[in-house]
Amino acid sequence: MYVIKLGAIGSTNAYLKELTLTSIPQDYTVVVSEHQTNGRGQMGTKWETEAGKNLTVSVFKKILKLNIQEQFYISMCVSLAITETLGKFQIKQLRIKWPNDILSANKKICGILIENIIKNNKMVGSIIGIGLNVNQKFFNDLSQASSLSLLTGIIYSKEEILSEILKQIQFYFDLLESGKKSFIKNKYENQLFRINKPSTFKLNNDETLSGIIKGIDNVGKLIIWTEDEILRTFDLKEIKLLY
């Protein structure tokens, strides 16, 4: 793997995206920064992080065998790689909050931002941004956020965690490229937060919906068994799971 280490930068994803404008980077090019000043989350949200305390990293992965309709498998692979890694560091009660927030004991500890590169209507690569709260102790006005250190009382080596994350990402992409899509999807669904539990959701028109998460469809939309006993699917822009 080709690793680029930076002191401070606006966004590691933006840095990698800039590289792709001139040529396709080497597979598994990694950009890691001690401080990210303009980190982004899903749906344009801002990712707040304390300098030097957390893992802010982006990985470029060449995508050769996925069509555009299958791009959610990238999100599944990365989510599973993160939970697998954190399990090895004794983090408990790990769940994936659809589409790809990583929770421990209902607290968010990791966000993932995936930006796919499509040329001539074909997937050619993916920029995988990971923000993992490692040793940060205070989160202003973010009651649902936590860190590995807050959960366990241990001060972690970010380099050691990054090494394992990259190992697990490679493992899951190797599975994907060898055609193990059903295995990946089943494992992802088994780790979904509130799977098969009555939950409340907020729709994009601000209405609320009660239902039970049953899994995801083949393009990554959330499948919900609603209170009127109908299976409905929703994409990220349409629905939000309320705590």
PDB file of C-alpha atoms in Angstrom:
ATOM      1  CA  MET A   1       0.000   0.000   0.000  1.00  0.00           C
ATOM      2  CA  TYR A   2       1.111   3.528  -0.799  1.00  0.00           C
ATOM      3  CA  VAL A   3       0.618   5.713   2.306  1.00  0.00           C
ATOM      4  CA  ILE A   4       0.634   9.518   2.278  1.00  0.00           C
ATOM      5  CA  LYS A   5       0.923  11.032   5.774  1.00  0.00           C
ATOM      6  CA  LEU A   6      -0.139  14.646   6.295  1.00  0.00           C
ATOM      7  CA  GLY A   7      -0.058  16.960   9.303  1.00  0.00           C
ATOM      8  CA  ALA A   8      -3.252  18.887   8.618  1.00  0.00           C
ATOM      9  CA  ILE A   9      -5.580  19.110   5.654  1.00  0.00           C
ATOM     10  CA  GLY A  10      -9.120  20.189   4.860  1.00  0.00           C
ATOM     11  CA  SER A  11     -10.321  16.735   3.825  1.00  0.00           C
ATOM     12  CA  THR A  12      -8.465  13.518   3.044  1.00  0.00           C
ATOM     13  CA  ASN A  13     -11.254  12.565   0.626  1.00  0.00           C
ATOM     14  CA  ALA A  14     -10.859  15.870  -1.213  1.00  0.00           C
ATOM     15  CA  TYR A  15      -7.088  15.339  -1.391  1.00  0.00           C
ATOM     16  CA  LEU A  16      -7.542  11.915  -2.994  1.00  0.00           C
ATOM     17  CA  LYS A  17     -10.240  13.209  -5.334  1.00  0.00           C
ATOM     18  CA  GLU A  18      -7.805  15.867  -6.547  1.00  0.00           C
ATOM     19  CA  LEU A  19      -5.305  13.132  -7.396  1.00  0.00           C
ATOM     20  CA  THR A  20      -7.883  11.321  -9.531  1.00  0.00           C
ATOM     21  CA  LEU A  21      -8.357  14.378 -11.749  1.00  0.00           C
ATOM     22  CA  THR A  22      -5.004  13.744 -13.435  1.00  0.00           C
ATOM     23  CA  SER A  23      -4.694   9.949 -13.220  1.00  0.00           C
ATOM     24  CA  ILE A  24      -6.106   6.937 -11.411  1.00  0.00           C
ATOM     25  CA  PRO A  25      -4.061   6.455  -8.210  1.00  0.00           C
ATOM     26  CA  GLN A  26      -2.367   3.214  -7.287  1.00  0.00           C
ATOM     27  CA  ASP A  27      -4.751   0.650  -5.796  1.00  0.00           C
ATOM     28  CA  TYR A  28      -4.960   1.040  -1.998  1.00  0.00           C
ATOM     29  CA  THR A  29      -3.418   4.503  -1.972  1.00  0.00           C
ATOM     30  CA  VAL A  30      -3.918   5.723   1.608  1.00  0.00           C
ATOM     31  CA  VAL A  31      -4.053   9.338   2.826  1.00  0.00           C
ATOM     32  CA  VAL A  32      -3.933   9.826   6.595  1.00  0.00           C
ATOM     33  CA  SER A  33      -3.949  13.147   8.418  1.00  0.00           C
ATOM     34  CA  GLU A  34      -3.309  14.125  12.020  1.00  0.00           C
ATOM     35  CA  HIS A  35      -5.913  16.852  11.729  1.00  0.00           C
ATOM     36  CA  GLN A  36      -8.778  17.348   9.300  1.00  0.00           C
ATOM     37  CA  THR A  37     -10.225  20.855   9.282  1.00  0.00           C
ATOM     38  CA  ASN A  38     -13.088  20.373   6.836  1.00  0.00           C
ATOM     39  CA  GLY A  39     -14.141  16.748   7.219  1.00  0.00           C
ATOM     40  CA  ARG A  40     -17.485  15.726   5.758  1.00  0.00           C
ATOM     41  CA  GLY A  41     -20.061  13.114   6.634  1.00  0.00           C
ATOM     42  CA  GLN A  42     -23.129  11.728   4.907  1.00  0.00           C
ATOM     43  CA  MET A  43     -25.534  14.145   3.209  1.00  0.00           C
ATOM     44  CA  GLY A  44     -23.098  17.065   3.440  1.00  0.00           C
ATOM     45  CA  THR A  45     -22.833  17.063   7.231  1.00  0.00           C
ATOM     46  CA  LYS A  46     -19.624  18.231   8.901  1.00  0.00           C
ATOM     47  CA  TRP A  47     -17.378  15.708  10.680  1.00  0.00           C
ATOM     48  CA  GLU A  48     -15.898  17.296  13.820  1.00  0.00           C
ATOM     49  CA  THR A  49     -12.611  15.909  15.113  1.00  0.00           C
ATOM     50  CA  GLU A  50     -10.010  16.945  17.690  1.00  0.00           C
ATOM     51  CA  ALA A  51      -6.495  17.326  16.289  1.00  0.00           C
ATOM     52  CA  GLY A  52      -4.225  14.339  16.899  1.00  0.00           C
ATOM     53  CA  LYS A  53      -6.812  12.301  18.783  1.00  0.00           C
ATOM     54  CA  ASN A  54      -8.625  10.425  16.054  1.00  0.00           C
ATOM     55  CA  LEU A  55      -8.110   8.500  12.852  1.00  0.00           C
ATOM     56  CA  THR A  56      -8.965  10.493   9.725  1.00  0.00           C
ATOM     57  CA  VAL A  57      -8.046   8.503   6.654  1.00  0.00           C
ATOM     58  CA  SER A  58      -9.078   7.968   3.048  1.00  0.00           C
ATOM     59  CA  VAL A  59      -8.324   4.972   0.863  1.00  0.00           C
ATOM     60  CA  PHE A  60      -8.481   4.761  -2.921  1.00  0.00           C
ATOM     61  CA  LYS A  61      -9.707   1.382  -4.167  1.00  0.00           C
ATOM     62  CA  LYS A  62      -9.832   0.427  -7.811  1.00  0.00           C
ATOM     63  CA  ILE A  63     -13.210  -1.072  -8.697  1.00  0.00           C
ATOM     64  CA  LEU A  64     -13.108  -3.433 -11.642  1.00  0.00           C
ATOM     65  CA  LYS A  65     -15.888  -5.966 -11.204  1.00  0.00           C
ATOM     66  CA  LEU A  66     -18.893  -3.989  -9.921  1.00  0.00           C
ATOM     67  CA  ASN A  67     -21.562  -2.327 -11.978  1.00  0.00           C
ATOM     68  CA  ILE A  68     -23.062   0.974 -10.839  1.00  0.00           C
ATOM     69  CA  GLN A  69     -26.153  -0.709  -9.379  1.00  0.00           C
ATOM     70  CA  GLU A  70     -23.936  -2.772  -7.055  1.00  0.00           C
ATOM     71  CA  GLN A  71     -21.969   0.096  -5.535  1.00  0.00           C
ATOM     72  CA  PHE A  72     -23.505  -0.369  -2.069  1.00  0.00           C
ATOM     73  CA  TYR A  73     -21.288  -3.465  -1.706  1.00  0.00           C
ATOM     74  CA  ILE A  74     -18.395  -1.047  -1.232  1.00  0.00           C
ATOM     75  CA  SER A  75     -20.171   0.446   1.781  1.00  0.00           C
ATOM     76  CA  MET A  76     -20.899  -3.023   3.158  1.00  0.00           C
ATOM     77  CA  CYS A  77     -17.278  -4.151   2.787  1.00  0.00           C
ATOM     78  CA  VAL A  78     -15.910  -1.093   4.570  1.00  0.00           C
ATOM     79  CA  SER A  79     -18.493  -1.238   7.367  1.00  0.00           C
ATOM     80  CA  LEU A  80     -17.665  -4.885   7.998  1.00  0.00           C
ATOM     81  CA  ALA A  81     -13.931  -4.178   7.886  1.00  0.00           C
ATOM     82  CA  ILE A  82     -14.342  -1.529  10.604  1.00  0.00           C
ATOM     83  CA  THR A  83     -16.491  -3.707  12.894  1.00  0.00           C
ATOM     84  CA  GLU A  84     -14.112  -6.636  12.406  1.00  0.00           C
ATOM     85  CA  THR A  85     -11.180  -4.423  13.364  1.00  0.00           C
ATOM     86  CA  LEU A  86     -12.855  -2.943  16.422  1.00  0.00           C
ATOM     87  CA  GLY A  87     -13.879  -6.390  17.608  1.00  0.00           C
ATOM     88  CA  LYS A  88     -10.198  -7.346  17.628  1.00  0.00           C
ATOM     89  CA  PHE A  89      -9.565  -4.367  19.921  1.00  0.00           C
ATOM     90  CA  GLN A  90     -12.234  -5.618  22.345  1.00  0.00           C
ATOM     91  CA  ILE A  91     -14.870  -3.009  21.507  1.00  0.00           C
ATOM     92  CA  LYS A  92     -18.260  -4.465  22.460  1.00  0.00           C
ATOM     93  CA  GLN A  93     -21.847  -4.209  21.220  1.00  0.00           C
ATOM     94  CA  LEU A  94     -20.824  -3.208  17.695  1.00  0.00           C
ATOM     95  CA  ARG A  95     -23.561  -2.468  15.196  1.00  0.00           C
ATOM     96  CA  ILE A  96     -23.848  -0.838  11.773  1.00  0.00           C
ATOM     97  CA  LYS A  97     -26.454   1.917  11.626  1.00  0.00           C
ATOM     98  CA  TRP A  98     -27.642   1.982   8.029  1.00  0.00           C
ATOM     99  CA  PRO A  99     -26.051   2.885   5.775  1.00  0.00           C
ATOM    100  CA  ASN A 100     -22.606   2.852   7.381  1.00  0.00           C
ATOM    101  CA  ASP A 101     -22.301   4.528  10.781  1.00  0.00           C
ATOM    102  CA  ILE A 102     -20.503   2.318  13.283  1.00  0.00           C
ATOM    103  CA  LEU A 103     -21.991   2.194  16.782  1.00  0.00           C
ATOM    104  CA  SER A 104     -20.900   0.700  20.070  1.00  0.00           C
ATOM    105  CA  ALA A 105     -23.515   0.501  22.811  1.00  0.00           C
ATOM    106  CA  ASN A 106     -25.727   2.837  20.724  1.00  0.00           C
ATOM    107  CA  LYS A 107     -22.986   5.505  20.548  1.00  0.00           C
ATOM    108  CA  LYS A 108     -21.513   6.579  17.211  1.00  0.00           C
ATOM    109  CA  ILE A 109     -17.772   5.997  17.061  1.00  0.00           C
ATOM    110  CA  CYS A 110     -17.096   5.957  13.318  1.00  0.00           C
ATOM    111  CA  GLY A 111     -18.442   7.562  10.173  1.00  0.00           C
ATOM    112  CA  ILE A 112     -17.759   6.467   6.613  1.00  0.00           C
ATOM    113  CA  LEU A 113     -18.022   8.622   3.490  1.00  0.00           C
ATOM    114  CA  ILE A 114     -17.759   6.820   0.160  1.00  0.00           C
ATOM    115  CA  GLU A 115     -17.386   8.753  -3.081  1.00  0.00           C
ATOM    116  CA  ASN A 116     -17.369   6.572  -6.171  1.00  0.00           C
ATOM    117  CA  ILE A 117     -15.607   7.482  -9.395  1.00  0.00           C
ATOM    118  CA  ILE A 118     -17.632   6.671 -12.497  1.00  0.00           C
ATOM    119  CA  LYS A 119     -16.280   7.144 -16.021  1.00  0.00           C
ATOM    120  CA  ASN A 120     -18.122   6.299 -19.229  1.00  0.00           C
ATOM    121  CA  ASN A 121     -20.954   4.852 -17.116  1.00  0.00           C
ATOM    122  CA  LYS A 122     -18.573   2.392 -15.439  1.00  0.00           C
ATOM    123  CA  MET A 123     -17.221   2.155 -11.903  1.00  0.00           C
ATOM    124  CA  VAL A 124     -13.459   2.679 -11.957  1.00  0.00           C
ATOM    125  CA  GLY A 125     -12.674   3.447  -8.333  1.00  0.00           C
ATOM    126  CA  SER A 126     -13.877   4.471  -4.925  1.00  0.00           C
ATOM    127  CA  ILE A 127     -12.601   7.000  -2.398  1.00  0.00           C
ATOM    128  CA  ILE A 128     -13.307   5.606   1.057  1.00  0.00           C
ATOM    129  CA  GLY A 129     -13.210   8.162   3.856  1.00  0.00           C
ATOM    130  CA  ILE A 130     -13.102   6.940   7.458  1.00  0.00           C
ATOM    131  CA  GLY A 131     -13.411   9.073  10.585  1.00  0.00           C
ATOM    132  CA  LEU A 132     -12.859   6.944  13.685  1.00  0.00           C
ATOM    133  CA  ASN A 133     -13.039   8.480  17.171  1.00  0.00           C
ATOM    134  CA  VAL A 134     -10.066   6.920  18.941  1.00  0.00           C
ATOM    135  CA  ASN A 135      -8.691   8.908  21.896  1.00  0.00           C
ATOM    136  CA  GLN A 136     -10.956  11.975  21.990  1.00  0.00           C
ATOM    137  CA  LYS A 137     -12.592  12.510  25.394  1.00  0.00           C
ATOM    138  CA  PHE A 138     -15.006  15.397  24.860  1.00  0.00           C
ATOM    139  CA  PHE A 139     -17.688  15.895  22.194  1.00  0.00           C
ATOM    140  CA  ASN A 140     -19.389  19.292  22.313  1.00  0.00           C
ATOM    141  CA  ASP A 141     -23.156  19.045  21.756  1.00  0.00           C
ATOM    142  CA  LEU A 142     -22.834  15.531  20.306  1.00  0.00           C
ATOM    143  CA  SER A 143     -24.626  13.410  22.880  1.00  0.00           C
ATOM    144  CA  GLN A 144     -24.652  10.322  20.637  1.00  0.00           C
ATOM    145  CA  ALA A 145     -20.882  10.384  19.960  1.00  0.00           C
ATOM    146  CA  SER A 146     -18.189   8.425  21.765  1.00  0.00           C
ATOM    147  CA  SER A 147     -14.666   7.143  21.217  1.00  0.00           C
ATOM    148  CA  LEU A 148     -12.765   3.911  21.740  1.00  0.00           C
ATOM    149  CA  SER A 149     -10.943   5.430  24.696  1.00  0.00           C
ATOM    150  CA  LEU A 150     -14.160   6.618  26.359  1.00  0.00           C
ATOM    151  CA  LEU A 151     -15.656   3.150  25.947  1.00  0.00           C
ATOM    152  CA  THR A 152     -12.717   1.223  27.382  1.00  0.00           C
ATOM    153  CA  GLY A 153     -10.461   3.647  29.282  1.00  0.00           C
ATOM    154  CA  ILE A 154      -7.534   2.631  27.056  1.00  0.00           C
ATOM    155  CA  ILE A 155      -5.336   5.023  25.045  1.00  0.00           C
ATOM    156  CA  TYR A 156      -4.951   3.410  21.642  1.00  0.00           C
ATOM    157  CA  SER A 157      -2.241   3.489  18.994  1.00  0.00           C
ATOM    158  CA  LYS A 158      -3.847   4.988  15.909  1.00  0.00           C
ATOM    159  CA  GLU A 159      -1.177   3.390  13.708  1.00  0.00           C
ATOM    160  CA  GLU A 160      -1.982  -0.061  15.055  1.00  0.00           C
ATOM    161  CA  ILE A 161      -5.701   0.423  14.451  1.00  0.00           C
ATOM    162  CA  LEU A 162      -5.112   1.800  10.938  1.00  0.00           C
ATOM    163  CA  SER A 163      -2.930  -1.174  10.058  1.00  0.00           C
ATOM    164  CA  GLU A 164      -5.705  -3.588  11.040  1.00  0.00           C
ATOM    165  CA  ILE A 165      -8.393  -1.571   9.239  1.00  0.00           C
ATOM    166  CA  LEU A 166      -6.398  -1.659   6.000  1.00  0.00           C
ATOM    167  CA  LYS A 167      -5.839  -5.392   6.410  1.00  0.00           C
ATOM    168  CA  GLN A 168      -9.567  -5.991   6.908  1.00  0.00           C
ATOM    169  CA  ILE A 169     -10.557  -3.707   3.998  1.00  0.00           C
ATOM    170  CA  GLN A 170      -8.305  -5.716   1.720  1.00  0.00           C
ATOM    171  CA  PHE A 171      -9.791  -8.960   3.067  1.00  0.00           C
ATOM    172  CA  TYR A 172     -13.386  -7.909   2.372  1.00  0.00           C
ATOM    173  CA  PHE A 173     -12.611  -6.508  -1.074  1.00  0.00           C
ATOM    174  CA  ASP A 174     -10.863  -9.765  -1.930  1.00  0.00           C
ATOM    175  CA  LEU A 175     -14.079 -11.545  -0.916  1.00  0.00           C
ATOM    176  CA  LEU A 176     -16.120  -9.171  -3.054  1.00  0.00           C
ATOM    177  CA  GLU A 177     -13.893  -9.608  -6.089  1.00  0.00           C
ATOM    178  CA  SER A 178     -14.099 -13.383  -5.721  1.00  0.00           C
ATOM    179  CA  GLY A 179     -17.899 -13.195  -5.971  1.00  0.00           C
ATOM    180  CA  LYS A 180     -18.888 -13.666  -2.302  1.00  0.00           C
ATOM    181  CA  LYS A 181     -21.659 -11.051  -2.500  1.00  0.00           C
ATOM    182  CA  SER A 182     -24.293 -13.094  -0.652  1.00  0.00           C
ATOM    183  CA  PHE A 183     -21.907 -13.745   2.234  1.00  0.00           C
ATOM    184  CA  ILE A 184     -21.078 -10.025   2.528  1.00  0.00           C
ATOM    185  CA  LYS A 185     -24.734  -8.937   2.358  1.00  0.00           C
ATOM    186  CA  ASN A 186     -25.865 -11.521   4.936  1.00  0.00           C
ATOM    187  CA  LYS A 187     -23.110 -10.571   7.360  1.00  0.00           C
ATOM    188  CA  TYR A 188     -23.888  -6.868   6.926  1.00  0.00           C
ATOM    189  CA  GLU A 189     -27.602  -7.405   7.554  1.00  0.00           C
ATOM    190  CA  ASN A 190     -26.880  -9.475  10.673  1.00  0.00           C
ATOM    191  CA  GLN A 191     -24.972  -6.509  12.130  1.00  0.00           C
ATOM    192  CA  LEU A 192     -27.571  -3.855  11.310  1.00  0.00           C
ATOM    193  CA  PHE A 193     -28.590  -1.662  14.217  1.00  0.00           C
ATOM    194  CA  ARG A 194     -32.180  -2.419  15.313  1.00  0.00           C
ATOM    195  CA  ILE A 195     -32.647  -5.220  12.797  1.00  0.00           C
ATOM    196  CA  ASN A 196     -35.974  -6.983  13.477  1.00  0.00           C
ATOM    197  CA  LYS A 197     -36.884  -4.520  16.261  1.00  0.00           C
ATOM    198  CA  PRO A 198     -39.802  -2.054  16.260  1.00  0.00           C
ATOM    199  CA  SER A 199     -38.352   1.365  15.470  1.00  0.00           C
ATOM    200  CA  THR A 200     -39.416   4.894  14.615  1.00  0.00           C
ATOM    201  CA  PHE A 201     -38.231   6.708  11.516  1.00  0.00           C
ATOM    202  CA  LYS A 202     -38.421  10.253  10.216  1.00  0.00           C
ATOM    203  CA  LEU A 203     -39.353  10.740   6.564  1.00  0.00           C
ATOM    204  CA  ASN A 204     -38.012  13.583   4.416  1.00  0.00           C
ATOM    205  CA  ASN A 205     -41.384  15.354   4.705  1.00  0.00           C
ATOM    206  CA  ASP A 206     -40.907  15.361   8.529  1.00  0.00           C
ATOM    207  CA  GLU A 207     -43.596  12.733   9.084  1.00  0.00           C
ATOM    208  CA  THR A 208     -42.763   9.793  11.339  1.00  0.00           C
ATOM    209  CA  LEU A 209     -43.085   6.140  10.441  1.00  0.00           C
ATOM    210  CA  SER A 210     -43.151   3.080  12.683  1.00  0.00           C
ATOM    211  CA  GLY A 211     -41.798  -0.186  11.387  1.00  0.00           C
ATOM    212  CA  ILE A 212     -39.260  -2.988  11.636  1.00  0.00           C
ATOM    213  CA  ILE A 213     -35.971  -3.112   9.709  1.00  0.00           C
ATOM    214  CA  LYS A 214     -35.838  -6.385   7.760  1.00  0.00           C
ATOM    215  CA  GLY A 215     -32.616  -5.809   5.835  1.00  0.00           C
ATOM    216  CA  ILE A 216     -31.559  -4.147   2.594  1.00  0.00           C
ATOM    217  CA  ASP A 217     -32.390  -4.784  -1.037  1.00  0.00           C
ATOM    218  CA  ASN A 218     -29.849  -5.481  -3.788  1.00  0.00           C
ATOM    219  CA  VAL A 219     -28.996  -1.800  -4.264  1.00  0.00           C
ATOM    220  CA  GLY A 220     -28.671  -1.027  -0.548  1.00  0.00           C
ATOM    221  CA  LYS A 221     -32.068   0.530   0.146  1.00  0.00           C
ATOM    222  CA  LEU A 222     -33.461  -0.094   3.623  1.00  0.00           C
ATOM    223  CA  ILE A 223     -36.335  -2.599   3.771  1.00  0.00           C
ATOM    224  CA  ILE A 224     -38.918  -1.773   6.444  1.00  0.00           C
ATOM    225  CA  TRP A 225     -41.959  -3.805   7.446  1.00  0.00           C
ATOM    226  CA  THR A 226     -44.407  -1.009   8.205  1.00  0.00           C
ATOM    227  CA  GLU A 227     -47.221  -1.003  10.750  1.00  0.00           C
ATOM    228  CA  ASP A 228     -49.747  -1.474   7.946  1.00  0.00           C
ATOM    229  CA  GLU A 229     -47.950  -4.758   7.149  1.00  0.00           C
ATOM    230  CA  ILE A 230     -46.348  -3.647   3.894  1.00  0.00           C
ATOM    231  CA  LEU A 231     -42.679  -4.041   2.972  1.00  0.00           C
ATOM    232  CA  ARG A 232     -41.315  -0.693   1.792  1.00  0.00           C
ATOM    233  CA  THR A 233     -37.839   0.351   0.651  1.00  0.00           C
ATOM    234  CA  PHE A 234     -36.158   3.686   1.278  1.00  0.00           C
ATOM    235  CA  ASP A 235     -32.900   5.284   0.205  1.00  0.00           C
ATOM    236  CA  LEU A 236     -30.715   7.555   2.319  1.00  0.00           C
ATOM    237  CA  LYS A 237     -32.403  10.776   1.191  1.00  0.00           C
ATOM    238  CA  GLU A 238     -35.861   9.510   2.104  1.00  0.00           C
ATOM    239  CA  ILE A 239     -35.639   8.308   5.699  1.00  0.00           C
ATOM    240  CA  LYS A 240     -33.728   8.616   8.962  1.00  0.00           C
ATOM    241  CA  LEU A 241     -33.765   6.179  11.867  1.00  0.00           C
ATOM    242  CA  LEU A 242     -34.541   8.006  15.108  1.00  0.00           C
ATOM    243  CA  TYR A 243     -32.926   6.950  18.357  1.00  0.00           C
TER     244      TYR A 243
END
